[in-house]
Amino acid sequence: MSLKFLWLRAAAVATLFAAGSLAQAQQAPVRIGSTLALTGPLSATAQIHKLVGEIYVEQLNKRGGLLGRQVEWIVKDDQSKPDVARTLYEQLVTADKVDLLMGPYATGAILSAMGVAQRYDKILIHHTFGIPSLAKYERQFPAWSLGADPGTTVPTTVLGALGAAGKTPKTVAIVTSKFPSIHFMSLGAREVFKKRGVQEVLFLEWEFGNRDFGPIAARVKDAKPDFVWVGAIGLDGNLLLDAMKKIDYSPPLHFHLYPAPGPMVKAPEANGALSVSIFEDHAPYTNNPVALEFTKLFHDRATKANLPETNVEVQAAASYTAWQLLEAAVNGTKSLDDKKMADWLKANKVDTIQGKLRFDGPSNYGDDLMRVKQVQNGKWLIVYPPEVAAPGAKLIAK
Amino acid sequence: MSWPSANLLAQSALSGLFVGALYGLIGLGLGLSWGLLRTINLAHFAFVFAGAYLAYQLNASTGMDPLVALAAIVPLFFAAGVGLHALITRFNVSALNTLLVTFGLTAIIEAVIQAIWSADFRRLEWAHGHVKFKLGELFVPLPELVTLLMALAATFALWGVLRGTDLGKAMRAAAQDAPIAAAFGVNQKLLALLLAGTCAALAGVAGVCLSLSFTLAPAQIYAWVGVVFAAVMMGGLGSPVGPLVAGIVIGVSEALTMAITAPSWAPIVSFTLLIVLLLARPGRL
């Protein structure tokens, strides 16, 4: 072989190699589309999901993206309206032609997105769907591991926590918002408490957006319950505790279903408030290095974004988990094929910051990983079950 | 169902009285603007929240007492109200179109609030926010008491001005028949600007009172629209006393409904009362 021929071959190989690298670098990004409630009544919590999505996509792109392609997240504002979310998901699939979908925030919008995903056979991983029995689409996957029947399991866990602390109540007041993903849980709690022989001394319901909690607080005070189950969403719990404080009443033990985490942890009257969680910013959760890195990043970004709660809790953790599931499904199948990814998720367990998640139960729900947390000295700490409780933390009761 | 105790009923009625006073205070400027200026100012609600956020910010960054902050908020909002009315007059916006224009302005103000303070909840921590008095077995919280006193003061001050002064009489005359009032030397344009500024300043006052008792979020601007409109319509457009009376009737009715029956029935109280009133007195609007 002549020297000239060798040179020509080397040049040809180098050119091909350079062209290949250039092509890979210039490959179109993987486009992931979603909506979030960037405005409207749900926007306070949706800001958390936006921040988490930005953090995750940034991390993902730093480690090479998906299938060697960079990831672009297209997020649109559904204005906290499920009907707008439906239109925007249609738009994402048909006009924007995104490769993959990510779920929006809150049950109503997720239900809308699920309908669109089903129409186009797209996989939909979502972070905050509150009514598992309504999730009928076979390619939807929940990142919030609240189990298939939270209406029974959550109140059972709460009673377990109270029992373990030697504070099983004899009487309960159940007061609840009629917000759909809250209401069925409170009705479930009624059944669980009844079966356990806890006497219900008060049951009250209010419409979402109620302003005056004074009369409700007065009725709870009059009923003198050992334990108050508050079917709260957003600020309801704060408003009720505030109204109770104004009439010089503090319930012995009180549980709030889905409170706005920042305002509740900062309110002095909320010290001792119980709630549920899948993740809190302390060991053993932060023993996972991925979780630890995320909590640090989130804290920094949330501080810069002036969010009132800068610790990772339920919302941020569920959001991060959803992105972890999407990445795992793409890497597991080495494709962006919705069917392959859905089949893979059903057949495999995925390591997430919440723990290992599986999707082989009813409505693709797996284990119930809901834990009981409590506000203690201005911090949310998981107090039950003991194996995931913050180091040294125990449920405190009056 | 057991009948609630007298103490529960009285405490609930007191709670309704306080929230009703806030309905009335918010409705005061809205009703005057609608009745006397023929401007259905939806931006009034955005002004209320802007006032609340300003009070929050002044307290958070300088520690200023929100009641002291009124000294800055009232003139600022007066100027904003004058400016808005000048624009509405300049472009000759009709009464119905003011509804659309001010709705747009509300959306803009909401977006500005969200851009500055984010969509998250903000709570003004007033130094005296936890003070409460005991009246027999009843508790009277100071922030709500301040709101009630502010509402009473603003309402009766305006009532006095509109009923007992030449300025007030000129305003009412201009609202009734502007050309004839002008023929008698009433400077209708100047009076309209003065009234628009006063209405906006009242929104600022209502905002400060709101911030004393409620946690703030931009989207909550719209949560007050229905019930306050009901109070204004029940109280009578252009009436200074009507919105407060109607607001208290609504607030107490809602509270007693919550105390006696299911709290979820409370939201229908205001509109049921309004419908009954309109059926009884169809010419009220």
XYZ file of C-alpha atoms in Angstrom:
683
model
C 0.000 0.000 0.000
C 1.521 3.304 -1.025
C 2.054 6.149 1.408
C -0.212 8.373 -0.678
C -3.055 5.826 -0.428
C -2.631 5.584 3.332
C -2.833 9.353 3.652
C -5.998 9.432 1.554
C -7.609 6.717 3.733
C -6.701 8.524 6.935
C -8.119 11.779 5.590
C -11.333 10.051 4.541
C -11.789 8.417 7.983
C -11.102 11.743 9.729
C -13.633 13.532 7.529
C -16.282 10.888 8.174
C -15.610 11.003 11.924
C -15.826 14.818 12.004
C -19.030 14.780 9.965
C -20.538 12.202 12.336
C -19.686 14.258 15.394
C -21.060 17.391 13.769
C -24.275 15.597 12.865
C -24.673 14.363 16.437
C -24.017 17.810 17.810
C -26.513 19.323 15.410
C -29.197 16.686 16.101
C -32.495 18.265 16.960
C -33.162 18.339 20.693
C -35.655 16.014 22.334
C -38.649 18.257 22.937
C -40.732 17.611 26.032
C -43.993 19.513 26.342
C -46.132 20.309 29.334
C -48.305 22.955 30.892
C -48.191 24.393 34.394
C -50.512 26.720 36.259
C -48.173 29.684 35.940
C -51.048 32.072 36.646
C -54.323 31.669 38.505
C -55.149 30.227 41.913
C -52.789 27.246 41.627
C -49.817 29.279 40.488
C -48.094 29.485 43.882
C -47.487 25.738 43.919
C -46.909 25.482 40.179
C -43.886 27.772 40.544
C -42.234 24.933 42.475
C -42.835 22.524 39.589
C -41.429 25.018 37.114
C -38.285 25.451 39.156
C -37.824 21.698 39.558
C -38.330 21.117 35.818
C -35.716 23.736 34.997
C -33.247 22.217 37.458
C -33.803 18.694 36.130
C -33.503 19.590 32.444
C -30.324 21.517 33.191
C -28.861 18.517 35.055
C -30.006 16.166 32.319
C -28.400 18.224 29.559
C -25.145 18.418 31.526
C -24.954 14.629 31.521
C -25.658 14.408 27.788
C -29.445 14.696 27.529
C -31.576 11.829 26.266
C -30.221 9.391 23.666
C -27.287 11.735 23.110
C -29.565 14.644 22.265
C -30.076 17.783 24.299
C -33.484 18.217 25.922
C -35.735 21.211 25.416
C -38.663 21.692 27.789
C -41.616 23.580 26.380
C -43.865 24.732 29.206
C -47.102 26.628 28.614
C -49.377 28.430 31.061
C -52.703 26.646 31.583
C -53.896 29.480 33.866
C -54.978 26.908 36.515
C -57.829 25.899 34.173
C -58.269 22.249 33.129
C -60.019 23.264 29.882
C -57.069 25.441 28.913
C -54.711 22.589 29.791
C -56.635 20.297 27.416
C -56.303 22.771 24.537
C -52.624 23.347 25.206
C -51.813 19.620 25.322
C -53.579 19.215 21.976
C -51.422 22.053 20.697
C -48.251 20.471 22.088
C -48.971 17.201 20.293
C -50.400 18.454 17.011
C -48.777 21.853 16.389
C -45.567 21.804 18.429
C -45.097 18.090 17.682
C -43.201 17.454 20.894
C -41.460 14.108 21.304
C -42.708 13.456 24.830
C -45.240 14.843 27.287
C -44.834 15.668 30.951
C -47.862 16.104 33.206
C -49.215 19.466 34.375
C -49.843 20.468 38.007
C -52.997 19.468 39.904
C -55.589 16.783 39.444
C -58.015 18.631 37.138
C -55.371 19.634 34.619
C -53.771 16.171 34.742
C -57.126 14.578 33.975
C -57.426 16.879 30.945
C -53.906 16.067 29.790
C -54.584 12.375 30.281
C -57.507 12.559 27.842
C -55.319 14.158 25.194
C -52.472 11.701 25.801
C -54.911 8.809 25.403
C -56.233 10.225 22.124
C -52.722 10.303 20.663
C -51.377 7.168 22.442
C -48.747 9.228 24.261
C -47.172 8.236 27.539
C -48.033 10.668 30.355
C -45.979 10.758 33.526
C -47.545 13.119 36.047
C -46.532 14.359 39.466
C -49.592 15.417 41.449
C -52.681 13.419 40.567
C -54.796 13.085 43.700
C -57.595 10.666 42.745
C -56.042 7.355 41.599
C -59.422 5.756 40.871
C -59.929 8.248 38.021
C -56.654 7.362 36.294
C -57.969 4.910 33.709
C -55.466 5.403 30.877
C -52.987 2.561 30.643
C -50.045 4.773 29.639
C -50.335 7.214 32.555
C -47.825 6.870 35.375
C -47.990 8.608 38.758
C -44.821 9.987 40.310
C -46.606 10.734 43.570
C -46.562 7.381 45.369
C -49.764 7.767 47.335
C -50.977 4.226 46.633
C -54.072 3.046 44.801
C -56.516 3.694 47.649
C -55.300 6.758 49.580
C -58.785 7.396 50.986
C -58.204 4.345 53.190
C -54.450 4.088 53.490
C -53.696 7.713 54.433
C -56.104 7.925 57.403
C -54.928 4.464 58.467
C -51.315 5.663 58.452
C -52.287 8.784 60.413
C -54.067 6.687 63.033
C -50.999 4.430 63.118
C -48.810 7.435 63.867
C -51.123 8.636 66.641
C -51.311 5.131 68.094
C -47.528 4.739 68.067
C -47.266 7.981 70.031
C -49.830 6.711 72.539
C -52.338 9.322 71.418
C -55.076 7.320 69.727
C -58.017 9.733 69.808
C -61.404 8.881 71.294
C -63.186 11.641 69.386
C -62.557 13.298 66.038
C -63.810 16.381 64.207
C -63.570 16.037 60.436
C -63.733 19.396 58.662
C -63.010 19.497 54.984
C -62.905 21.426 51.761
C -65.116 20.069 48.992
C -62.201 20.319 46.540
C -62.422 16.955 44.689
C -59.015 15.470 45.499
C -59.469 16.436 49.160
C -63.094 15.533 49.700
C -62.878 11.823 48.891
C -59.932 11.486 51.281
C -61.927 13.079 54.105
C -64.865 10.800 53.373
C -62.417 7.888 53.500
C -61.145 9.175 56.842
C -64.723 9.171 58.199
C -65.013 5.475 57.349
C -61.609 4.547 58.763
C -62.194 6.435 62.030
C -65.649 4.866 62.377
C -64.261 1.360 61.848
C -61.584 2.023 64.466
C -64.203 3.097 66.992
C -63.241 6.782 67.059
C -66.368 8.826 67.719
C -67.063 11.570 65.170
C -68.228 14.654 67.063
C -68.306 17.023 64.095
C -68.326 16.802 60.305
C -68.273 20.000 58.243
C -67.660 20.761 54.581
C -66.866 24.090 52.918
C -66.548 25.221 49.330
C -63.089 25.792 47.857
C -62.172 29.465 48.332
C -64.025 29.946 51.635
C -62.945 33.240 53.254
C -64.421 33.225 56.755
C -63.218 30.370 58.943
C -64.428 32.012 62.180
C -67.703 30.041 62.462
C -65.953 26.762 61.567
C -63.313 27.386 64.242
C -66.060 28.166 66.772
C -67.864 24.920 65.943
C -64.690 22.868 66.320
C -64.033 24.538 69.682
C -67.579 23.744 70.799
C -67.233 20.093 69.762
C -64.082 19.603 71.922
C -62.514 16.818 69.798
C -59.317 14.960 70.732
C -58.210 15.161 67.122
C -59.090 17.416 64.175
C -58.798 16.085 60.627
C -58.643 19.122 58.345
C -59.290 18.323 54.695
C -57.218 21.346 53.793
C -55.769 22.489 50.518
C -53.544 25.523 50.153
C -54.217 28.113 52.813
C -57.314 26.499 54.353
C -55.344 25.051 57.249
C -53.635 28.361 58.026
C -56.902 30.253 57.882
C -58.587 27.767 60.199
C -55.736 27.802 62.728
C -55.684 31.597 62.575
C -59.423 31.713 63.248
C -58.992 29.263 66.140
C -56.254 31.403 67.634
C -58.540 34.435 67.518
C -61.029 32.654 69.773
C -58.265 31.399 72.073
C -58.516 27.791 71.012
C -55.830 25.366 70.000
C -56.816 21.788 69.113
C -54.952 19.030 70.989
C -53.936 17.291 67.747
C -54.605 18.446 64.225
C -53.889 17.013 60.794
C -53.944 18.948 57.497
C -54.167 17.010 54.270
C -52.430 19.166 51.632
C -51.443 22.471 53.255
C -49.415 25.180 51.544
C -46.100 23.988 53.021
C -44.350 27.367 53.356
C -47.056 29.368 55.114
C -47.937 26.507 57.465
C -44.404 25.808 58.605
C -43.896 29.511 59.351
C -47.098 30.078 61.318
C -46.433 29.873 65.093
C -49.944 28.492 65.719
C -49.180 25.614 63.334
C -46.483 24.129 65.564
C -47.442 20.480 66.022
C -49.569 20.361 62.867
C -49.514 16.963 61.184
C -49.603 16.268 57.482
C -48.467 13.672 54.958
C -45.396 13.569 52.792
C -43.396 11.418 50.422
C -40.101 13.225 50.992
C -38.648 15.789 53.364
C -35.363 17.589 53.347
C -33.622 15.461 55.970
C -32.055 12.043 56.490
C -32.725 9.288 55.623
C -34.062 10.809 52.360
C -31.009 12.975 51.849
C -28.696 9.982 52.353
C -29.337 9.393 48.659
C -26.648 11.473 46.847
C -29.003 12.382 43.979
C -31.564 13.635 46.479
C -28.907 15.521 48.411
C -27.647 17.296 45.293
C -31.192 18.150 44.292
C -32.122 19.532 47.713
C -29.073 21.808 47.669
C -29.773 23.042 44.147
C -33.437 23.570 44.914
C -32.637 25.485 48.071
C -30.317 27.851 46.162
C -32.686 28.405 43.253
C -35.774 28.757 45.439
C -33.975 31.347 47.551
C -33.015 33.284 44.418
C -36.572 32.991 43.083
C -37.835 34.351 46.419
C -40.059 31.332 47.073
C -41.262 31.244 50.683
C -40.447 27.538 51.114
C -36.934 26.668 50.001
C -36.817 23.100 51.285
C -37.758 20.172 49.091
C -41.035 18.605 50.238
C -43.976 16.791 48.602
C -44.471 18.979 45.536
C -40.845 19.387 44.588
C -40.075 15.734 45.277
C -43.018 14.478 43.192
C -41.982 16.778 40.374
C -38.362 15.616 40.429
C -39.509 11.993 40.552
C -41.635 12.474 37.417
C -38.576 13.628 35.496
C -36.561 10.709 36.895
C -39.224 8.300 35.615
C -39.180 9.844 32.163
C -35.404 9.656 31.936
C -35.380 6.068 33.214
C -37.989 4.986 30.658
C -36.084 6.560 27.759
C -32.773 5.093 28.882
C -34.374 1.731 29.664
C -35.839 1.402 26.178
C -33.221 3.500 24.362
C -36.074 5.066 22.466
C -38.733 7.746 22.548
C -41.434 5.274 21.599
C -44.419 5.846 23.891
C -45.578 2.220 23.869
C -42.120 0.809 24.575
C -41.588 3.284 27.403
C -44.972 2.504 28.962
C -44.351 -1.250 28.761
C -40.916 -0.777 30.303
C -42.264 1.227 33.244
C -44.905 -1.414 33.935
C -42.278 -4.142 33.982
C -39.541 -2.392 35.965
C -38.998 -0.681 39.269
C -37.412 2.763 39.121
C -35.007 4.230 41.655
C -36.172 7.695 42.623
C -35.561 10.151 45.419
C -38.735 8.817 47.103
C -37.439 5.233 46.934
C -38.113 2.452 44.436
C -41.378 2.963 42.571
C -43.378 0.283 40.778
C -46.378 0.639 38.497
C -47.939 -2.801 38.390
C -50.903 -2.137 40.697
C -54.409 -0.837 40.003
C -54.348 2.226 37.703
C -50.555 1.812 37.508
C -50.226 2.775 41.162
C -47.698 0.932 43.283
C -46.730 1.141 46.940
C -48.194 3.694 49.299
C -45.166 5.713 50.428
C -47.144 8.405 52.243
C -45.553 9.238 55.583
C -46.720 11.384 58.484
C -44.862 14.639 59.070
C -45.176 17.320 61.716
C -44.245 20.961 62.113
C -41.667 21.066 64.876
C -39.961 24.355 65.692
C -40.454 25.829 62.237
C -39.505 22.698 60.274
C -41.398 19.855 58.664
C -40.062 16.565 60.021
C -41.247 13.092 59.126
C -42.230 11.430 62.396
C -43.812 8.160 61.253
C -43.014 5.394 60.429
C -39.815 5.254 62.509
C -37.640 3.849 59.682
C -37.992 7.076 57.653
C -38.412 9.525 60.535
C -35.952 12.397 60.807
C -33.112 11.453 63.154
C -34.425 11.641 66.702
C -37.830 12.978 65.658
C -40.993 11.749 67.372
C -44.596 12.821 67.101
C -45.220 15.530 69.680
C -48.663 15.818 71.231
C -50.093 18.148 73.830
C -78.675 18.055 64.409
C -78.173 19.742 67.765
C -78.841 23.473 68.045
C -75.602 25.470 68.449
C -74.876 27.223 71.725
C -75.635 30.924 72.160
C -71.931 31.604 72.510
C -71.167 29.841 69.211
C -73.884 31.830 67.460
C -72.688 35.114 68.929
C -69.027 34.421 68.092
C -70.006 33.447 64.563
C -72.154 36.551 64.136
C -69.213 38.648 65.319
C -66.976 36.956 62.760
C -69.585 37.709 60.077
C -69.812 41.322 61.218
C -66.073 41.752 60.711
C -65.857 40.108 57.312
C -69.024 41.967 56.289
C -67.383 45.252 57.236
C -64.556 44.400 54.856
C -67.082 43.628 52.082
C -68.604 47.026 52.773
C -65.286 48.847 52.817
C -64.241 47.307 49.493
C -67.694 47.964 48.062
C -67.783 51.598 49.159
C -65.454 52.935 46.446
C -66.832 50.519 43.855
C -70.431 51.587 44.467
C -69.657 55.320 44.428
C -67.694 54.971 41.211
C -70.491 52.963 39.602
C -73.344 55.103 40.873
C -71.912 58.606 40.593
C -69.280 58.298 37.842
C -70.960 55.579 35.755
C -67.652 53.683 35.782
C -67.936 49.982 36.600
C -64.422 49.804 37.890
C -63.347 46.161 38.096
C -59.798 47.411 38.653
C -61.011 48.516 42.088
C -60.320 44.948 43.282
C -56.822 45.058 41.810
C -56.262 48.418 43.557
C -57.341 46.808 46.836
C -54.741 44.065 46.424
C -52.093 46.503 45.224
C -52.714 48.455 48.440
C -52.442 45.286 50.487
C -49.160 44.300 48.824
C -47.720 47.793 49.304
C -48.591 47.670 52.998
C -46.985 44.228 53.180
C -43.838 45.432 51.410
C -43.447 48.555 53.529
C -43.848 46.443 56.650
C -41.481 43.706 55.472
C -38.713 45.978 54.235
C -38.881 48.933 56.642
C -40.981 47.588 59.499
C -43.524 50.335 58.888
C -46.808 49.853 60.703
C -49.518 49.282 58.063
C -51.701 51.949 59.623
C -48.843 54.427 59.255
C -48.372 53.209 55.686
C -51.838 54.600 54.966
C -50.227 58.040 54.944
C -48.329 57.020 51.794
C -50.883 54.672 50.262
C -53.900 57.007 50.368
C -52.349 59.884 48.355
C -50.667 57.451 45.964
C -53.922 55.690 45.205
C -55.792 58.967 45.004
C -53.407 59.998 42.232
C -53.800 56.628 40.496
C -57.583 56.955 40.593
C -57.429 60.453 39.162
C -55.118 59.251 36.396
C -57.351 56.320 35.504
C -60.459 58.480 35.364
C -58.663 61.105 33.269
C -57.808 58.381 30.746
C -61.347 57.014 30.725
C -62.696 60.510 30.110
C -60.031 61.321 27.522
C -60.977 58.312 25.422
C -64.689 58.738 26.106
C -65.134 55.152 27.283
C -68.796 54.228 27.740
C -70.134 52.805 31.022
C -70.297 49.258 29.665
C -66.858 49.510 28.084
C -65.337 50.647 31.378
C -66.120 47.122 32.561
C -63.928 45.688 29.797
C -61.174 48.273 30.081
C -60.897 47.949 33.839
C -61.009 44.144 33.589
C -57.966 44.381 31.316
C -56.315 46.723 33.780
C -57.021 44.221 36.567
C -55.238 41.501 34.617
C -52.275 43.837 34.082
C -52.090 44.790 37.758
C -52.342 41.105 38.725
C -49.444 40.302 36.385
C -47.371 43.156 37.822
C -48.090 41.973 41.386
C -47.075 38.436 40.402
C -43.906 39.702 38.730
C -42.883 41.657 41.820
C -44.055 39.447 44.690
C -44.418 36.105 42.838
C -47.504 33.915 42.921
C -46.669 32.721 46.412
C -48.606 33.553 49.505
C -47.490 36.647 51.446
C -48.538 37.457 54.971
C -48.158 40.811 56.665
C -46.925 40.221 60.203
C -48.467 43.153 62.040
C -46.944 43.745 65.484
C -50.440 43.967 67.004
C -51.949 41.261 64.809
C -52.406 38.800 67.654
C -54.018 41.225 70.091
C -57.569 40.315 71.026
C -60.072 41.579 73.573
C -62.529 39.573 75.608
C -66.118 40.729 75.692
C -67.820 38.388 78.137
C -67.329 34.999 76.531
C -66.622 36.514 73.110
C -63.254 37.247 71.561
C -62.692 40.409 69.522
C -59.469 40.346 67.454
C -57.803 43.731 66.950
C -57.130 43.502 63.152
C -60.803 42.814 62.450
C -61.874 45.513 64.899
C -59.637 48.003 63.084
C -61.287 47.013 59.787
C -64.748 47.545 61.249
C -63.789 50.959 62.643
C -62.170 51.979 59.339
C -65.268 50.905 57.432
C -67.547 52.838 59.787
C -65.319 55.930 59.685
C -64.994 55.959 55.880
C -68.675 55.266 55.337
C -69.988 57.942 57.656
C -67.381 60.494 56.612
C -68.457 60.074 52.995
C -72.108 60.072 53.959
C -71.547 63.333 55.793
C -69.719 64.904 52.865
C -72.281 63.792 50.271
C -75.301 64.766 52.387
C -74.143 67.790 54.290
C -71.667 69.760 52.195
C -71.958 71.807 49.002
C -69.240 69.655 47.502
C -71.266 66.504 48.110
C -74.462 68.049 46.835
C -72.640 69.178 43.686
C -71.320 65.628 43.183
C -74.780 64.136 43.495
C -76.238 66.792 41.226
C -73.572 66.135 38.585
C -74.274 62.413 38.773
C -78.000 62.983 38.377
C -77.870 65.462 35.495
C -74.441 66.738 34.503
C -75.551 69.419 31.964
C -78.039 71.006 34.364
C -75.502 70.852 37.207
C -72.958 72.521 34.934
C -75.491 75.245 34.146
C -75.536 75.982 37.862
C -71.762 76.359 37.888
C -70.778 72.857 38.989
C -67.371 71.877 37.604
C -68.352 68.318 36.803
C -64.967 67.264 35.405
C -63.064 68.381 38.469
C -65.570 66.791 40.832
C -65.407 63.519 38.878
C -61.626 63.458 39.193
C -61.918 64.177 42.909
C -64.439 61.387 43.369
C -62.439 58.894 41.273
C -59.360 59.660 43.363
C -61.359 59.190 46.565
C -62.691 55.823 45.378
C -59.171 54.610 44.569
C -57.898 55.905 47.914
C -60.681 53.913 49.596
C -59.450 50.851 47.716
C -56.016 51.495 49.237
C -57.549 51.717 52.724
C -59.493 48.481 52.125
C -56.262 46.863 50.922
C -54.446 47.751 54.128
C -57.340 46.315 56.172
C -57.312 43.171 54.018
C -53.603 42.712 54.628
C -54.152 42.834 58.401
C -56.309 39.702 58.396
C -55.698 37.756 55.193
C -52.801 36.037 53.472
C -52.203 37.528 50.042
C -51.861 35.877 46.628
C -52.338 37.627 43.268
C -55.047 35.280 42.032
C -57.204 36.030 45.080
C -58.136 39.368 43.521
C -61.030 37.622 41.799
C -62.237 35.749 44.893
C -63.835 38.915 46.268
C -65.590 40.118 43.121
C -68.885 38.202 43.419
C -69.706 38.876 47.026
C -68.641 42.545 46.943
C -70.681 43.173 43.786
C -73.652 41.610 45.585
C -73.113 43.951 48.550
C -72.868 46.986 46.260
C -76.006 46.078 44.332
C -77.948 45.325 47.499
C -76.721 48.512 49.132
C -77.608 50.688 46.173
C -75.324 52.274 43.584
C -73.864 55.558 44.721
C -74.964 55.067 48.302
C -72.197 55.508 50.876
C -73.990 53.645 53.683
C -75.699 50.912 51.640
C -72.656 48.728 50.832
C -71.608 48.599 54.481
C -75.090 47.659 55.673
C -75.478 45.094 52.878
C -71.954 43.769 53.457
C -72.684 43.222 57.142
C -76.033 41.581 56.367
C -74.278 39.219 53.937
C -71.335 38.554 56.266
C -73.507 37.802 59.300
C -75.910 35.675 57.218
C -73.014 33.664 55.817
C -71.493 33.194 59.256
C -74.757 32.110 60.864
C -75.349 29.723 57.969
C -71.946 28.209 58.686
C -72.677 28.020 62.397
C -76.078 26.400 62.039
C -75.889 24.309 58.855
C -73.131 23.126 56.508
C -70.485 25.805 55.818
C -70.650 24.798 52.144
C -74.027 26.529 51.946
C -72.554 29.911 52.877
C -71.533 31.049 49.346
C -75.108 30.925 48.097
C -76.282 33.294 50.834
C -75.120 36.538 49.221
C -76.677 35.821 45.853
C -79.882 34.433 47.366
C -80.266 37.659 49.339
C -79.556 39.692 46.200
C -82.116 37.779 44.128
C -84.750 38.122 46.843
C -84.077 41.859 47.063
C -84.237 42.330 43.296
C -87.494 40.387 43.161
C -88.928 42.507 45.953
C -87.597 45.795 44.553
C -86.965 45.307 40.817
C -86.125 48.976 40.210
C -83.109 48.884 42.545
C -80.550 48.937 39.737
